[in-house]
Amino acid sequence: MMKHDELAVSAQVRDTLAQIARWLGDGPHGEEALAALMAGFDADFAMVAPSGARLGWQGLRAFFQDAAGSRPGLEIKLERMALLAGGEDAATVAYYETQTLGDGSGNGRHATAVLRRDGASWRWRHLQETGDGW
């Protein structure tokens, strides 16, 4: 994987987490913002949440629709990220994030994500999250 590809993957992860924080937090909310957020996810996207729940692209979109603005003041901080594997068309990264609400409460989670190249862009293909409760 070329260095510029590694930087593009890192930027995609950071940008997506920032979009999620805005969407779940203080907005903007609306079809245009939701479409922009979902554009970063591959049509074959699959996720395993910390609870063990499984979501595909449609399930993730439904979650975001239902949860818009549900976490006022949400901030998501990416604390560390490592490229585990990278190729011309796919990359696997591991990262740790903290989520903090406006009232100061929050949680952390470990995640492993697979991103797939789509032309000049990188899209999320798979995400596995694990909460800190272990």
Coordinates of N, CA and C in Angstrom, one line a residue:
M1 N 0.9 -1.2 0.0 CA 0.0 0.0 0.0 C 0.9 1.2 0.0
M2 N 0.6 2.2 -0.9 CA 1.3 3.4 -1.0 C 1.0 4.3 0.2
K3 N 1.9 5.1 0.6 CA 1.7 6.0 1.7 C 0.5 6.9 1.5
H4 N 0.3 7.4 0.3 CA -0.9 8.3 0.1 C -2.2 7.5 0.3
D5 N -2.2 6.2 0.0 CA -3.4 5.4 0.2 C -3.6 5.2 1.7
E6 N -2.5 5.0 2.4 CA -2.6 4.9 3.9 C -3.2 6.1 4.5
L7 N -2.7 7.3 4.0 CA -3.3 8.6 4.5 C -4.7 8.7 4.1
A8 N -5.1 8.3 2.9 CA -6.5 8.4 2.5 C -7.4 7.5 3.3
V9 N -7.0 6.3 3.7 CA -7.7 5.4 4.6 C -7.9 6.1 5.9
S10 N -6.8 6.6 6.5 CA -6.9 7.2 7.8 C -7.8 8.4 7.8
A11 N -7.8 9.2 6.7 CA -8.7 10.4 6.6 C -10.1 9.9 6.5
Q12 N -10.4 8.8 5.8 CA -11.7 8.3 5.7 C -12.3 7.9 7.0
V13 N -11.5 7.2 7.8 CA -11.9 6.8 9.1 C -12.2 8.0 10.0
R14 N -11.3 9.0 10.0 CA -11.5 10.2 10.8 C -12.7 11.0 10.3
D15 N -12.8 11.1 9.0 CA -14.0 11.9 8.5 C -15.3 11.2 8.8
T16 N -15.4 9.9 8.7 CA -16.6 9.2 9.0 C -17.0 9.3 10.5
L17 N -16.0 9.2 11.4 CA -16.3 9.3 12.8 C -16.8 10.7 13.1
A18 N -16.2 11.7 12.4 CA -16.7 13.1 12.7 C -18.1 13.3 12.1
Q19 N -18.4 12.7 11.0 CA -19.8 12.8 10.5 C -20.8 12.1 11.4
I20 N -20.4 10.9 11.9 CA -21.2 10.2 12.9 C -21.5 11.0 14.1
A21 N -20.5 11.6 14.6 CA -20.6 12.5 15.8 C -21.6 13.6 15.6
R22 N -21.5 14.3 14.4 CA -22.4 15.4 14.1 C -23.8 14.8 13.9
W23 N -23.9 13.7 13.2 CA -25.3 13.1 13.0 C -26.0 12.7 14.3
L24 N -25.3 12.0 15.1 CA -25.9 11.5 16.3 C -26.0 12.7 17.4
G25 N -25.1 13.7 17.2 CA -25.1 14.8 18.1 C -26.0 15.9 17.7
D26 N -25.4 17.1 17.4 CA -26.1 18.3 17.2 C -26.4 18.7 15.8
G27 N -26.1 17.8 14.8 CA -26.6 18.0 13.5 C -25.5 18.6 12.6
P28 N -25.8 18.9 11.3 CA -27.2 18.9 10.8 C -27.8 17.6 10.5
H29 N -29.1 17.6 10.5 CA -29.9 16.4 10.3 C -30.8 16.6 9.1
G30 N -30.9 15.7 8.2 CA -31.8 15.8 7.0 C -31.3 14.8 6.0
E31 N -32.1 14.7 4.9 CA -31.7 13.7 3.9 C -30.4 13.9 3.3
E32 N -30.0 15.2 3.0 CA -28.7 15.5 2.4 C -27.6 15.1 3.3
A33 N -27.7 15.4 4.6 CA -26.6 15.0 5.5 C -26.5 13.5 5.7
L34 N -27.7 12.8 5.7 CA -27.7 11.4 5.8 C -27.1 10.7 4.6
A35 N -27.5 11.2 3.4 CA -26.9 10.7 2.2 C -25.4 10.9 2.1
A36 N -24.9 12.0 2.6 CA -23.4 12.2 2.6 C -22.8 11.2 3.6
L37 N -23.4 11.0 4.7 CA -22.8 10.0 5.7 C -22.8 8.6 5.1
M38 N -23.9 8.2 4.5 CA -24.0 6.9 4.0 C -23.2 6.6 2.8
A39 N -22.8 7.7 2.1 CA -22.0 7.5 0.9 C -20.6 6.9 1.2
G40 N -20.2 7.0 2.4 CA -18.9 6.5 2.8 C -18.9 5.0 3.1
F41 N -20.1 4.4 3.0 CA -20.3 2.9 3.3 C -20.6 2.2 2.0
D42 N -19.9 1.1 1.8 CA -20.1 0.2 0.7 C -21.5 -0.4 0.7
A43 N -22.1 -0.6 -0.4 CA -23.4 -1.2 -0.5 C -23.5 -2.6 0.2
D44 N -22.4 -3.3 0.3 CA -22.3 -4.6 0.9 C -21.8 -4.5 2.4
F45 N -21.9 -3.3 3.0 CA -21.4 -3.1 4.3 C -22.0 -4.0 5.3
A46 N -21.2 -4.5 6.3 CA -21.7 -5.3 7.4 C -21.0 -4.9 8.6
M47 N -21.7 -4.9 9.7 CA -21.2 -4.4 11.0 C -21.6 -5.4 12.1
V48 N -20.7 -5.6 13.1 CA -21.1 -6.2 14.3 C -20.8 -5.2 15.4
A49 N -21.9 -4.8 16.1 CA -21.9 -3.8 17.2 C -21.3 -4.4 18.5
P50 N -21.0 -3.6 19.4 CA -20.5 -4.1 20.7 C -21.5 -5.1 21.4
S51 N -22.8 -4.9 21.1 CA -23.8 -5.7 21.7 C -23.9 -7.1 21.0
G52 N -23.3 -7.2 19.9 CA -23.4 -8.4 19.1 C -24.4 -8.3 17.9
A53 N -25.1 -7.2 17.9 CA -26.1 -7.0 16.9 C -25.4 -6.8 15.5
R54 N -26.0 -7.3 14.5 CA -25.4 -7.3 13.2 C -26.3 -6.4 12.3
L55 N -25.6 -5.5 11.6 CA -26.3 -4.5 10.7 C -25.7 -4.6 9.3
G56 N -26.5 -4.5 8.3 CA -26.0 -4.3 6.9 C -26.2 -2.8 6.6
W57 N -26.0 -2.5 5.3 CA -26.1 -1.1 4.9 C -27.5 -0.5 5.2
Q58 N -28.6 -1.2 4.9 CA -29.9 -0.7 5.2 C -30.2 -0.6 6.7
G59 N -29.7 -1.6 7.5 CA -29.8 -1.5 8.9 C -29.1 -0.3 9.5
L60 N -27.9 -0.1 9.0 CA -27.1 1.1 9.5 C -27.8 2.4 9.1
R61 N -28.4 2.5 7.9 CA -29.1 3.7 7.5 C -30.3 3.9 8.4
A62 N -31.1 2.8 8.7 CA -32.2 2.9 9.6 C -31.8 3.3 11.0
F63 N -30.7 2.8 11.5 CA -30.2 3.2 12.8 C -29.9 4.7 12.8
F64 N -29.2 5.2 11.8 CA -28.9 6.6 11.8 C -30.1 7.4 11.7
Q65 N -31.1 7.0 10.9 CA -32.3 7.8 10.8 C -33.0 7.9 12.1
D66 N -33.1 6.8 12.8 CA -33.8 6.7 14.1 C -33.0 7.5 15.2
A67 N -31.7 7.5 15.1 CA -30.9 8.0 16.2 C -30.4 9.5 16.0
A68 N -30.9 10.1 14.9 CA -30.4 11.5 14.6 C -30.7 12.4 15.8
G69 N -29.6 13.0 16.3 CA -29.7 14.0 17.4 C -29.9 13.4 18.7
S70 N -29.8 12.1 18.8 CA -30.1 11.4 20.1 C -29.0 11.5 21.2
R71 N -27.8 12.0 20.8 CA -26.7 12.1 21.7 C -26.1 13.5 21.7
P72 N -26.9 14.5 22.3 CA -26.5 15.9 22.3 C -25.0 16.1 22.8
G73 N -24.3 16.9 22.0 CA -22.9 17.2 22.4 C -21.9 16.1 22.2
L74 N -22.3 15.1 21.4 CA -21.4 13.9 21.2 C -20.1 14.3 20.6
E75 N -19.0 13.9 21.1 CA -17.7 14.0 20.5 C -17.1 12.6 20.4
I76 N -16.5 12.3 19.3 CA -15.8 11.0 19.1 C -14.4 11.3 18.9
K77 N -13.6 10.8 19.7 CA -12.1 11.0 19.6 C -11.4 9.7 19.2
L78 N -10.7 9.8 18.1 CA -9.9 8.6 17.7 C -8.5 8.7 18.4
E79 N -8.3 7.7 19.3 CA -7.1 7.8 20.1 C -5.9 7.1 19.5
R80 N -6.1 6.1 18.8 CA -5.0 5.4 18.1 C -5.5 4.6 17.0
M81 N -4.8 4.5 15.9 CA -5.2 3.7 14.8 C -3.9 3.1 14.2
A82 N -4.1 1.8 13.7 CA -3.0 1.1 13.1 C -3.5 0.4 11.8
L83 N -2.7 0.5 10.8 CA -3.0 -0.2 9.6 C -2.5 -1.7 9.8
L84 N -3.5 -2.6 9.7 CA -3.1 -4.0 10.0 C -2.7 -4.7 8.7
A85 N -3.4 -4.3 7.6 CA -3.1 -4.9 6.3 C -3.6 -3.9 5.2
G86 N -2.8 -3.8 4.1 CA -3.2 -2.9 3.1 C -2.8 -3.5 1.7
G87 N -3.7 -3.2 0.8 CA -3.4 -3.6 -0.6 C -3.9 -2.5 -1.5
E88 N -3.9 -2.9 -2.8 CA -4.3 -1.9 -3.8 C -5.8 -1.5 -3.6
D89 N -6.6 -2.5 -3.3 CA -8.0 -2.3 -3.2 C -8.7 -2.5 -1.9
A90 N -8.0 -2.8 -0.8 CA -8.6 -3.0 0.5 C -7.5 -2.7 1.6
A91 N -8.1 -2.3 2.7 CA -7.2 -2.0 3.9 C -8.0 -2.4 5.1
T92 N -7.3 -2.9 6.1 CA -7.8 -3.3 7.4 C -7.1 -2.4 8.4
V93 N -7.9 -1.8 9.2 CA -7.4 -0.9 10.3 C -8.0 -1.3 11.6
A94 N -7.2 -1.1 12.7 CA -7.7 -1.2 14.0 C -7.6 0.1 14.7
Y95 N -8.6 0.5 15.5 CA -8.5 1.7 16.2 C -9.2 1.7 17.5
Y96 N -8.9 2.7 18.4 CA -9.7 2.8 19.6 C -10.3 4.2 19.6
E97 N -11.6 4.3 20.0 CA -12.2 5.6 20.0 C -12.9 5.8 21.4
T98 N -13.0 7.0 21.8 CA -13.8 7.4 23.0 C -15.0 8.2 22.5
Q99 N -16.1 8.0 23.1 CA -17.3 8.8 22.8 C -17.7 9.5 24.1
T100 N -17.8 10.8 24.0 CA -18.2 11.6 25.2 C -19.4 12.4 24.8
L101 N -20.4 12.4 25.7 CA -21.6 13.2 25.5 C -21.4 14.6 26.2
G102 N -22.4 15.5 25.9 CA -22.3 16.8 26.4 C -22.3 16.9 27.9
D103 N -22.9 15.8 28.6 CA -23.0 15.8 30.0 C -21.7 15.2 30.7
G104 N -20.7 14.8 29.8 CA -19.5 14.3 30.3 C -19.4 12.8 30.4
S105 N -20.6 12.1 30.3 CA -20.6 10.6 30.3 C -20.0 10.1 29.0
G106 N -19.6 8.9 29.0 CA -19.1 8.3 27.7 C -18.7 6.9 27.8
N107 N -18.0 6.5 26.8 CA -17.5 5.1 26.7 C -16.4 5.0 25.7
G108 N -15.7 3.9 25.7 CA -14.7 3.6 24.7 C -15.0 2.3 24.0
R109 N -14.3 2.2 22.9 CA -14.5 1.0 22.1 C -13.3 0.7 21.2
H110 N -13.0 -0.6 21.1 CA -12.0 -1.0 20.1 C -12.7 -1.4 18.8
A111 N -12.1 -1.1 17.7 CA -12.8 -1.5 16.4 C -11.8 -2.0 15.4
T112 N -12.2 -2.9 14.6 CA -11.4 -3.3 13.4 C -12.3 -3.1 12.2
A113 N -11.8 -2.4 11.2 CA -12.6 -2.0 10.0 C -11.8 -2.4 8.8
V114 N -12.6 -2.9 7.8 CA -12.1 -3.2 6.5 C -12.7 -2.1 5.5
L115 N -11.9 -1.5 4.8 CA -12.3 -0.5 3.8 C -11.9 -1.0 2.4
R116 N -12.7 -0.6 1.5 CA -12.5 -1.1 0.1 C -12.4 0.1 -0.8
R117 N -11.5 0.1 -1.7 CA -11.3 1.2 -2.7 C -12.5 1.2 -3.7
D118 N -13.0 2.3 -3.9 CA -14.1 2.5 -4.9 C -13.6 3.7 -5.8
G119 N -12.9 3.4 -6.8 CA -12.3 4.5 -7.6 C -11.3 5.3 -6.8
A120 N -11.5 6.5 -6.7 CA -10.5 7.3 -5.9 C -10.9 7.4 -4.4
S121 N -12.0 6.8 -4.0 CA -12.5 6.9 -2.7 C -12.3 5.5 -1.9
W122 N -12.3 5.6 -0.6 CA -12.3 4.4 0.2 C -13.7 4.4 0.9
R123 N -14.3 3.2 0.9 CA -15.6 3.0 1.6 C -15.5 1.9 2.6
W124 N -16.3 2.1 3.7 CA -16.3 1.1 4.7 C -17.0 -0.2 4.2
R125 N -16.4 -1.3 4.4 CA -16.9 -2.6 3.9 C -17.4 -3.4 5.1
H126 N -16.6 -3.4 6.2 CA -17.0 -4.2 7.4 C -16.4 -3.5 8.7
L127 N -17.2 -3.6 9.7 CA -16.8 -3.0 11.0 C -17.2 -3.9 12.1
Q128 N -16.2 -4.2 13.0 CA -16.4 -5.0 14.2 C -16.0 -4.2 15.4
E129 N -17.0 -3.9 16.3 CA -16.7 -3.1 17.5 C -16.8 -3.9 18.8
T130 N -16.0 -3.6 19.7 CA -16.0 -4.3 21.0 C -15.9 -3.2 22.1
G131 N -16.9 -3.2 23.0 CA -16.9 -2.2 24.1 C -15.8 -2.5 25.1
D132 N -15.6 -1.5 26.0 CA -14.5 -1.6 27.0 C -15.0 -2.4 28.2
G133 N -16.2 -3.0 28.2 CA -16.7 -3.6 29.4 C -16.1 -4.9 29.8
W134 N -15.0 -5.3 29.1 CA -14.5 -6.7 29.4 C -13.5 -6.6 30.6

